[in-house]
Coordinates of N, CA and C in Angstrom, one line a residue:
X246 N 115.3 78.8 96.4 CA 114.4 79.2 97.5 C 115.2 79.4 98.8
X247 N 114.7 80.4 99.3 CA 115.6 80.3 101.3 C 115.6 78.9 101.9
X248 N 114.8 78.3 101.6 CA 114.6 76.9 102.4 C 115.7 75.8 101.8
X249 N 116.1 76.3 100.6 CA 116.7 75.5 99.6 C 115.9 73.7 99.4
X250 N 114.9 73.7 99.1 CA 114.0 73.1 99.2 C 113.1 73.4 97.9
X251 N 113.2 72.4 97.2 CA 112.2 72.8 95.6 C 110.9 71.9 95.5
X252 N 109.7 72.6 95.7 CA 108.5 72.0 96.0 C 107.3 71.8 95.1
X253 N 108.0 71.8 94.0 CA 107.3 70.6 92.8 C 106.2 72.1 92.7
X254 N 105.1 71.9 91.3 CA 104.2 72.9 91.3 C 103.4 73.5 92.4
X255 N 103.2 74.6 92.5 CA 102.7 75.4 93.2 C 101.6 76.6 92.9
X256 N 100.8 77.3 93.5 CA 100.0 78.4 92.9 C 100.6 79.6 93.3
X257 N 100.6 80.7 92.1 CA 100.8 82.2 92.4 C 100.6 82.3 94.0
X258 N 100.1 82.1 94.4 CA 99.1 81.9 95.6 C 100.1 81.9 97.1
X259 N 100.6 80.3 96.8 CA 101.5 80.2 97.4 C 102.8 80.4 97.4
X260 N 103.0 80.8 96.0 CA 104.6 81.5 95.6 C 105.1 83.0 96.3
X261 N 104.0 83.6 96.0 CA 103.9 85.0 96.6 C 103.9 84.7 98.6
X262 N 103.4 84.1 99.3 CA 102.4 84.1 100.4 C 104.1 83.5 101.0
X263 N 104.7 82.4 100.3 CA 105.7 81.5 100.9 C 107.2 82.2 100.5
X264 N 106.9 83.6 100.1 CA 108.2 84.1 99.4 C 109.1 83.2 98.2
X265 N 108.6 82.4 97.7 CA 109.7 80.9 97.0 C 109.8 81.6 95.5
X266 N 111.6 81.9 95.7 CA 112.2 82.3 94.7 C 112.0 82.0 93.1
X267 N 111.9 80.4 92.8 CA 112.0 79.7 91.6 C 110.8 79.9 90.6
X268 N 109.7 80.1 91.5 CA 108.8 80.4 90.2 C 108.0 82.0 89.7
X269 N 108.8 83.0 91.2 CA 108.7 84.0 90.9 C 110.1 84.5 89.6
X270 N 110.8 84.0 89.8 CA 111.9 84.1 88.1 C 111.3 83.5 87.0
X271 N 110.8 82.4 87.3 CA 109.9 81.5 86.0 C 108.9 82.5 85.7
X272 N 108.2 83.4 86.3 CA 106.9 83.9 85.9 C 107.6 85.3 84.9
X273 N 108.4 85.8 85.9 CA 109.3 87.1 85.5 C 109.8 86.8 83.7
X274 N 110.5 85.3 84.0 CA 111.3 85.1 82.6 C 110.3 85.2 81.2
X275 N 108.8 84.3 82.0 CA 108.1 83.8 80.7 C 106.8 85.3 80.1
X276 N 107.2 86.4 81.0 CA 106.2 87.4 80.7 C 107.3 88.4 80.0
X277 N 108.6 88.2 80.2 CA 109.5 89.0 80.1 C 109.8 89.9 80.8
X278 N 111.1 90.7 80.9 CA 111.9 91.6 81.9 C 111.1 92.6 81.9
X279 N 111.3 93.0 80.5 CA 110.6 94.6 80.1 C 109.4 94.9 80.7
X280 N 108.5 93.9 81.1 CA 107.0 94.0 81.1 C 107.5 94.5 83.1
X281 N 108.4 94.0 83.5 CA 108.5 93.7 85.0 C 109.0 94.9 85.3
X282 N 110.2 95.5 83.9 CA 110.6 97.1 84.3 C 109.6 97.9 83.9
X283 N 108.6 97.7 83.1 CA 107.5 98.9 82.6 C 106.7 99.3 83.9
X284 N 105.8 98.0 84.6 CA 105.3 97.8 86.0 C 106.4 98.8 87.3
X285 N 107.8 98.5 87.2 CA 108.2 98.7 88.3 C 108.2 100.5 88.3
X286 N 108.7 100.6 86.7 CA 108.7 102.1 86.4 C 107.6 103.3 86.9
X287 N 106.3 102.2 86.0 CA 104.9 103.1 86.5 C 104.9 103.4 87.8
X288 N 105.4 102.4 88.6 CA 105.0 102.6 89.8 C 105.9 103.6 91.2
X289 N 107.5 103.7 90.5 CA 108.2 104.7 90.8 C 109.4 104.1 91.6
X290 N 109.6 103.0 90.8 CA 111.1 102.2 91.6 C 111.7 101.4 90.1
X291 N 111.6 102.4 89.2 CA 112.5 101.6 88.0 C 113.7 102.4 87.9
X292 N 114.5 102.8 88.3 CA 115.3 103.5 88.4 C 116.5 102.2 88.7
X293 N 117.6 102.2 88.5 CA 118.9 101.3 88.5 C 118.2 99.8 88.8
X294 N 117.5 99.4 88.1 CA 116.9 98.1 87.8 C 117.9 96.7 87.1
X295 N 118.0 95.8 88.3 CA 118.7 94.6 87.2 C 118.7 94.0 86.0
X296 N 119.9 93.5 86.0 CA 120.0 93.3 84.0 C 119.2 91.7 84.1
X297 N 119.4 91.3 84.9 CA 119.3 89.4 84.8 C 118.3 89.4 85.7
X298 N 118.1 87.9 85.4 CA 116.5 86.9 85.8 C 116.6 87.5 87.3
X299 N 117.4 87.8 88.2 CA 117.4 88.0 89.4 C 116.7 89.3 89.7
X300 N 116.4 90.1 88.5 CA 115.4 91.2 88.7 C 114.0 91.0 89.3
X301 N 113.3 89.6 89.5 CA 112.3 89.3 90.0 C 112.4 89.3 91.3
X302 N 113.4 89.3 91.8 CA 113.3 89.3 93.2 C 113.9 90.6 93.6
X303 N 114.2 91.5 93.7 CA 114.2 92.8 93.9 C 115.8 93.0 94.3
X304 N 116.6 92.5 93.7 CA 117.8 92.6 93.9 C 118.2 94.0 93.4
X305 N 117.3 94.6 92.9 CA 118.0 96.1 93.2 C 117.7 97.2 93.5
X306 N 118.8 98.7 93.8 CA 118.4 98.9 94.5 C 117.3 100.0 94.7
X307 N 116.5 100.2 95.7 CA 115.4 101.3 96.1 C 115.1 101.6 98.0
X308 N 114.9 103.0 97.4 CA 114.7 103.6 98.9 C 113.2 102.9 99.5
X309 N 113.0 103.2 100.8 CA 111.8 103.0 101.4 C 110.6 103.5 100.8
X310 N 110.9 105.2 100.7 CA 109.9 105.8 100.3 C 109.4 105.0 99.2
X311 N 110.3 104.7 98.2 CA 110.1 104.4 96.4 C 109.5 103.2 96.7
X312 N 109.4 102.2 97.8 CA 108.7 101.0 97.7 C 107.7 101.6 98.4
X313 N 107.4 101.9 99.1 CA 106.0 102.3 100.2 C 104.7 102.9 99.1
X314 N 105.6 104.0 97.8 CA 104.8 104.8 97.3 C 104.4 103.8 96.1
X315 N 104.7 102.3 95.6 CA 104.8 101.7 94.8 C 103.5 100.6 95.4
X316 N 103.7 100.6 96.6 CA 102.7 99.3 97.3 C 101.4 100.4 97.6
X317 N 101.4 101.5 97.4 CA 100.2 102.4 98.0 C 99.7 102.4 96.2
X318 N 100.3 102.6 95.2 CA 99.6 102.3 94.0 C 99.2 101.0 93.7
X319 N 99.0 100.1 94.4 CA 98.5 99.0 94.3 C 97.4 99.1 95.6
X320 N 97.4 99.7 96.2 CA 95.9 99.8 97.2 C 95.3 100.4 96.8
X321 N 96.0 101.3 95.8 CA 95.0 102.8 94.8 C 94.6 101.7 93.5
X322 N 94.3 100.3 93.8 CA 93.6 100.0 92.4 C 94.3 100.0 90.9
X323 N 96.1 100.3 91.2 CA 96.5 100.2 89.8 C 96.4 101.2 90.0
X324 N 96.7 102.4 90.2 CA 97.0 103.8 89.8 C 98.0 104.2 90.7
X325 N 99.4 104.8 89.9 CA 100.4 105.1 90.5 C 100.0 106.4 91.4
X326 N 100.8 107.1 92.2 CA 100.4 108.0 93.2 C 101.6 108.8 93.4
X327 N 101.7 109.8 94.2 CA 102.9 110.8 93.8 C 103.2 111.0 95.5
X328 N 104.2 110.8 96.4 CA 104.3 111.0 97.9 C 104.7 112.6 98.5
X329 N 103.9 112.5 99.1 CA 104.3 114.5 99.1 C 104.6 114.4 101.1
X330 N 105.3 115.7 101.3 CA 105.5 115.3 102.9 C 104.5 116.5 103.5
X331 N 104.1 117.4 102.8 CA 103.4 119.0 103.5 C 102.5 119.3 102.5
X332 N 101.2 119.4 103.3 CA 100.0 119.5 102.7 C 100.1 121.5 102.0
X333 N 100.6 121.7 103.2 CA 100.3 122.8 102.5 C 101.3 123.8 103.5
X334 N 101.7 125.3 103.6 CA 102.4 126.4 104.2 C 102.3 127.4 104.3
X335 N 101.7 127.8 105.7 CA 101.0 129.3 105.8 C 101.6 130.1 106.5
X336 N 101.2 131.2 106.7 CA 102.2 132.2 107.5 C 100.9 132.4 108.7
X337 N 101.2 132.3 109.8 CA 100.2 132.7 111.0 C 99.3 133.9 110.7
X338 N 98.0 133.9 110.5 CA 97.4 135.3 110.1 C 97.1 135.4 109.1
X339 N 97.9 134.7 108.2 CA 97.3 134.9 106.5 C 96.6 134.1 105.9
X340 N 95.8 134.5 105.1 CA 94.3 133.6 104.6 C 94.6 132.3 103.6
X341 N 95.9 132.9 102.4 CA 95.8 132.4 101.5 C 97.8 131.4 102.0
X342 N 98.0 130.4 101.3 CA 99.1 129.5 101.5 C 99.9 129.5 100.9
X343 N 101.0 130.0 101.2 CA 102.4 130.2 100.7 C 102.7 129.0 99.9
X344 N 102.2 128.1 100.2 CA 102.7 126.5 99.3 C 101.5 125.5 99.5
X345 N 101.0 124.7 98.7 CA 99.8 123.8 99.0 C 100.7 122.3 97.3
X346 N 100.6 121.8 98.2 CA 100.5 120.1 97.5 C 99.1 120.0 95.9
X347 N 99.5 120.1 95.5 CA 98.4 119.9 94.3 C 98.5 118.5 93.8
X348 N 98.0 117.2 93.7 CA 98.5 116.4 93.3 C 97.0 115.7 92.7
X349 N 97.2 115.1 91.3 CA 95.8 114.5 91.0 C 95.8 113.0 90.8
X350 N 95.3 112.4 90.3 CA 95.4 111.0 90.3 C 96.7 110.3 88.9
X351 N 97.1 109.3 89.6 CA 98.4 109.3 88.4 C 98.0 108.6 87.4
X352 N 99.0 107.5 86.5 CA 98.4 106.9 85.4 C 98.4 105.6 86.1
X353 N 97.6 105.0 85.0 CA 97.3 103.4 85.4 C 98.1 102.7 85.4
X354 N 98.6 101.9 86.2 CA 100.1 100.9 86.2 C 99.3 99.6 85.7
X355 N 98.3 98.9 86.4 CA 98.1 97.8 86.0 C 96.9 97.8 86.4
X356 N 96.1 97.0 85.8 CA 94.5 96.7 85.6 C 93.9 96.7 86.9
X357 N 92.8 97.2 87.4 CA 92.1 97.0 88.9 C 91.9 95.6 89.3
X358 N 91.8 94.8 88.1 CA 91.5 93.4 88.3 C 93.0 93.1 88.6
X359 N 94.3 93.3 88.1 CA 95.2 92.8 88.7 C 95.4 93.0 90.0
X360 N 95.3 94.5 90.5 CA 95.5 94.9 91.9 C 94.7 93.9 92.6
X361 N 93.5 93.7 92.2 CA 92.5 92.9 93.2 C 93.3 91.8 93.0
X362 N 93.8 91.2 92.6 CA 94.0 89.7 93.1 C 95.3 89.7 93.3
X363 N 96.4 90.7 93.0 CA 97.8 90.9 94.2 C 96.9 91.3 95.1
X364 N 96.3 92.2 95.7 CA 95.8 92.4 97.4 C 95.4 91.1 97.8
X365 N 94.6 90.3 97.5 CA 94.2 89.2 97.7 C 95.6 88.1 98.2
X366 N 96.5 88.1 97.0 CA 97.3 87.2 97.3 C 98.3 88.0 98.5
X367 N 98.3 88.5 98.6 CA 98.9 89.8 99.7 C 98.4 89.7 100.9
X368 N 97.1 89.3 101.1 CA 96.5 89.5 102.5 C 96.7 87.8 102.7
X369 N 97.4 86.8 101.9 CA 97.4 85.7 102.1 C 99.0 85.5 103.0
X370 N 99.9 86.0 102.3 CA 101.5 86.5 102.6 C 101.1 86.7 104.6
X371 N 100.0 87.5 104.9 CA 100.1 88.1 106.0 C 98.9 87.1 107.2
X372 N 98.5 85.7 106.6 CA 97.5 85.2 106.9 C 97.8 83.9 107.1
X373 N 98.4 83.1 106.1 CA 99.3 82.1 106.2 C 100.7 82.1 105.5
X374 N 101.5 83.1 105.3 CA 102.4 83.0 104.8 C 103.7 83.8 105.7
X375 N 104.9 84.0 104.8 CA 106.0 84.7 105.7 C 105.4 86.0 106.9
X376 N 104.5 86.5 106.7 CA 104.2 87.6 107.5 C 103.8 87.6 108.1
X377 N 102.8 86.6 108.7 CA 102.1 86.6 109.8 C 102.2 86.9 111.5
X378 N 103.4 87.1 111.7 CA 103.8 87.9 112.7 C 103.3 89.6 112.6
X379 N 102.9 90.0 111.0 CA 102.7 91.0 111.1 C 101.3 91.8 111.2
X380 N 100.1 89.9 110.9 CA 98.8 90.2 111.4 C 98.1 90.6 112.3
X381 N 96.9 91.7 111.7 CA 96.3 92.1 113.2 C 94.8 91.4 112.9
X382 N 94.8 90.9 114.6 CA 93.0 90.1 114.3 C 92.1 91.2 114.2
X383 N 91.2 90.9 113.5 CA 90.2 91.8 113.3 C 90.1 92.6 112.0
X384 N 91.4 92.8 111.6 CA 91.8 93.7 110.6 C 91.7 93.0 109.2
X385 N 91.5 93.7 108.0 CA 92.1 92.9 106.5 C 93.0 94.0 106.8
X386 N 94.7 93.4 106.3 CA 96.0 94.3 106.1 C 96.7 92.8 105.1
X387 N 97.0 93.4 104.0 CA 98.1 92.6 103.3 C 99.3 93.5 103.3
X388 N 100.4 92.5 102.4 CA 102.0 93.1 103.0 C 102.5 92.0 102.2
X389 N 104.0 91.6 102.0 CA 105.1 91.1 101.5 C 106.4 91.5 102.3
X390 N 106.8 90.3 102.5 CA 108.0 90.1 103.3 C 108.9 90.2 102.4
X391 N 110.6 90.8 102.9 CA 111.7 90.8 101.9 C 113.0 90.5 102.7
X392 N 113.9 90.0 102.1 CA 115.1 89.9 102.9 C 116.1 89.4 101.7
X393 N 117.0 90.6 101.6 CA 118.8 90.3 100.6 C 118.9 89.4 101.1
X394 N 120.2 89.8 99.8 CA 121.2 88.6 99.9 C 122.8 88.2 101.4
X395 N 122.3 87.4 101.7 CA 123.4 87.4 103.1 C 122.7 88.5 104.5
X396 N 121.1 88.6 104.3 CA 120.7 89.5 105.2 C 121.0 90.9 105.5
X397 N 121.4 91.5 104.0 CA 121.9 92.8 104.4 C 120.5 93.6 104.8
X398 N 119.5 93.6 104.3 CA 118.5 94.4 104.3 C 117.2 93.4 104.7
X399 N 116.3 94.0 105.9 CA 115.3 92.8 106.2 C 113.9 94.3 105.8
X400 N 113.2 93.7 105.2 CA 111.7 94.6 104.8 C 110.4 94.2 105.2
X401 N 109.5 94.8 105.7 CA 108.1 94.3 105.7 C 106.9 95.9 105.2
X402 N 106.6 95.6 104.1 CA 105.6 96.4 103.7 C 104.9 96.0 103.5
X403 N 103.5 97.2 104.1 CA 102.0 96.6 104.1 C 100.7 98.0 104.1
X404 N 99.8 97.1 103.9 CA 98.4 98.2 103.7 C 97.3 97.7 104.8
X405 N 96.6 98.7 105.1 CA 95.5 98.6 105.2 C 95.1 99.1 104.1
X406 N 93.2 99.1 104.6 CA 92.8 100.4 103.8 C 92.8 102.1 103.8
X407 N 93.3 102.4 105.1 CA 94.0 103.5 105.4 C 95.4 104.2 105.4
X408 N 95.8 102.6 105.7 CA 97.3 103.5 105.7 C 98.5 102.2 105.2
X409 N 98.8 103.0 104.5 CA 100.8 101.8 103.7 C 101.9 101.9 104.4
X410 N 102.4 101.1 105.2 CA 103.5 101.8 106.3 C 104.4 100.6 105.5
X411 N 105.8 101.0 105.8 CA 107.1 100.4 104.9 C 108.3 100.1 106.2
X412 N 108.2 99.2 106.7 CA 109.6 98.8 107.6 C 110.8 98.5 106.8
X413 N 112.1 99.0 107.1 CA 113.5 98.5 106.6 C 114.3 98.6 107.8
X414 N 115.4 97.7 108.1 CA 116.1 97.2 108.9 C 117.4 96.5 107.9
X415 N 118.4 97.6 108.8 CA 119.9 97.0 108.1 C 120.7 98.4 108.2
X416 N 121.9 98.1 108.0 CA 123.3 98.8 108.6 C 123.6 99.5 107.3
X417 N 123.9 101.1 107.8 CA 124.6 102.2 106.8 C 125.9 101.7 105.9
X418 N 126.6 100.8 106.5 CA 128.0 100.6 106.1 C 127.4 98.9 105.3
X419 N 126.2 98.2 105.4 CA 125.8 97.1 104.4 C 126.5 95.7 105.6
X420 N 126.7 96.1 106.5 CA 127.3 94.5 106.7 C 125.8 93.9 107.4
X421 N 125.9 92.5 107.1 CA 125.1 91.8 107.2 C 124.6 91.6 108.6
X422 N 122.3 91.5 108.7 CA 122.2 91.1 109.8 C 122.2 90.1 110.8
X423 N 122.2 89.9 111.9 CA 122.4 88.1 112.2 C 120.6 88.3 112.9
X424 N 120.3 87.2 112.3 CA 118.9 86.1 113.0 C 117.8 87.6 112.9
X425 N 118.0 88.2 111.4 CA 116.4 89.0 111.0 C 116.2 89.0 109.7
X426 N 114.3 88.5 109.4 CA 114.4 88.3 108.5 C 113.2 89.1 108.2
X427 N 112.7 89.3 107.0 CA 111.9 90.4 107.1 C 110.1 90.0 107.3
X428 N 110.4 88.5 107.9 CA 108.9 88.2 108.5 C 109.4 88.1 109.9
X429 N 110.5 88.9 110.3 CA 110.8 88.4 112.0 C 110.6 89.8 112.7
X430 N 111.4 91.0 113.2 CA 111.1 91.8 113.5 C 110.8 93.2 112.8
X431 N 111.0 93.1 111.2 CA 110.2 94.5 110.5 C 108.9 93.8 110.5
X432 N 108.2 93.0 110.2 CA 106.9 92.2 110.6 C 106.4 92.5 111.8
X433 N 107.0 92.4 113.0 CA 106.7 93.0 114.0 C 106.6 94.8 114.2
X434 N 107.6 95.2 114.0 CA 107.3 96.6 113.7 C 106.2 97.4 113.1
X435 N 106.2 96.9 112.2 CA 105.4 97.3 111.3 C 103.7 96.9 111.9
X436 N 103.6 96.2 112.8 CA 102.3 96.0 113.3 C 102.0 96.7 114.4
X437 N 103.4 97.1 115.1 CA 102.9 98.3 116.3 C 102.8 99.5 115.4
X438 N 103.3 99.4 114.7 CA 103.1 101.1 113.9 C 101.7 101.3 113.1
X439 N 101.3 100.1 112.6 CA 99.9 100.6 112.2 C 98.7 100.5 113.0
X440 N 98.9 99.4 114.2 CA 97.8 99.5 115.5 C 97.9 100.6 116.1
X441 N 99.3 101.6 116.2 CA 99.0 102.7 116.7 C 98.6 103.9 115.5
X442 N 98.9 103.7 114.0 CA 98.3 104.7 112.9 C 97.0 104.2 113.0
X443 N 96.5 103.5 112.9 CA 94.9 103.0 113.2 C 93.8 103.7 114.0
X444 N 94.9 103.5 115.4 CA 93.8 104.3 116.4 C 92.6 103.9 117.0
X445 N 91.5 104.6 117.0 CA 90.0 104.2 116.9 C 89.0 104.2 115.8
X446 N 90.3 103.8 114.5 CA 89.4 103.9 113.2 C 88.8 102.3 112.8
X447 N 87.5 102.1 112.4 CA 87.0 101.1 112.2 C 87.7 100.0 111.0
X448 N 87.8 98.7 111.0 CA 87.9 97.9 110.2 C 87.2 98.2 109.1
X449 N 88.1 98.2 107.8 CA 87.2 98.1 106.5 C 87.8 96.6 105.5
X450 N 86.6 96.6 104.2 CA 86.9 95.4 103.6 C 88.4 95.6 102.7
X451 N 89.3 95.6 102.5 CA 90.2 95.2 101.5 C 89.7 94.8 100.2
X452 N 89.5 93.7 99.8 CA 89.2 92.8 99.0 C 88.5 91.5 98.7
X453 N 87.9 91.5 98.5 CA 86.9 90.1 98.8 C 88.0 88.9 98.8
X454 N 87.4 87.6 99.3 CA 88.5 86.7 99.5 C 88.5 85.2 98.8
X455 N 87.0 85.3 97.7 CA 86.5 84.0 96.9 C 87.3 83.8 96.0
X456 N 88.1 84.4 95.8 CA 88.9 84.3 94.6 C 89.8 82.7 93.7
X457 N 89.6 82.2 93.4 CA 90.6 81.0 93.0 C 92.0 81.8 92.5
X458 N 92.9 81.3 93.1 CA 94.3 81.9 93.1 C 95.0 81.3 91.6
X459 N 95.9 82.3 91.1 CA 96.2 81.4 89.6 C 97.4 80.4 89.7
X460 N 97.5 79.9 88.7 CA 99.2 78.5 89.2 C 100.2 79.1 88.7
X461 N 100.6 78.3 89.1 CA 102.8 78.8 88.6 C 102.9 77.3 88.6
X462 N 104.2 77.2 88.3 CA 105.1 75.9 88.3 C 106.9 76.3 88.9
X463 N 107.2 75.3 89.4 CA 108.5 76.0 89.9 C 109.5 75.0 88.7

């Protein structure tokens, strides 16, 4: 764990919410790799995926986009999603569109009932856990904090129900950050960027919040 601190059993709950390495490998080990690369695949970040237990913690590697478009199929309910940058391309004057985006709904990554209770354990990450620098009052927004090995790369990605915005912070040439972690200032970023994508648009529900969370063991 970052803390290097081993804290006896614990719930999914708090494993996810407190970042704690040891039982997100235990869960990874006891469901198997394959099941974690099938998941990562559907969702469009299985591409140069780790060989060893350390694949549960995201030791490898992927772009922004590939995580942003991965955490937006989990606000879609389990259904993967395809990222497009241009709706569409007209010529001034003409009726019909030189290019238009066609995109329909993708395949099912994982059960709606799973999605609901990662959002759940997700809006917890952002409520009492690593992220909460990245909470807005008023708002349901879940998210998951990230941070390499030796601080090369600090992450904070999150949802509303409108919008998945993806912060990364870290150096072209890989040398390491000093004093950021990715619940310190991509956590902060990432919250002026969605109070200003927000706007004057109203609060909606996320996910209900009665849920009993499931256990792990570390």
């Amino acid at each position: 764990n970052y803390s290097k601190k081993f804290l006896g059993p614990v719930s999914l709950n708090e494993a996810l919410s407190q970042s704690l390495n040891i039982p997100t490998i235990r869960l990874s080990e006891e469901i198997g790799r394959d099941v974690v690369r099938n998941v990562a695949s559907g969702f469009g970040t299985g591409e140069k995926l780790a060989s060893g237990p350390a694949l549960a913690l995201g030791v490898s590697e992927a772009t922004l986009i590939d995580m942003v478009t991965a955490y937006a199929g989990i606000l879609n309910q389990g259904v993967s999603v395809t990222p497009f940058g241009l709706i569409e391309l007209q010529l001034s004057g003409e009726e019909s569109a030189l290019m238009e985006v066609t995109t329909g709904p993708g395949r099912r990554v994982i059960s709606s009932t799973a999605a609901h209770n990662l959002i759940f354990m997700m809006q917890n990450v952002m409520a009492v856990g690593t992220g909460q620098k990245a909470a807005i009052e008023g708002w349901q927004t879940a998210g998951k904090t990230g941070t390499t090995q030796s601080a090369r790369d600090a992450w904070f990605i999150g949802f509303s129900s409108d919008y998945v915005i993806g912060v990364w912070m870290g150096y072209d040439d890989n040398t390491p950050l000093i004093g950021v972690t990715g619940g310190g200032l991509p956590a902060e970023i990432w919250k002026a960027t969605m109070l200003r994508a927000q706007g004057n648009l109203h609060p909606k529900v996320l996910v209900k919040t009665h849920q009993k969370p499931a256990e792990a063991r570390q």
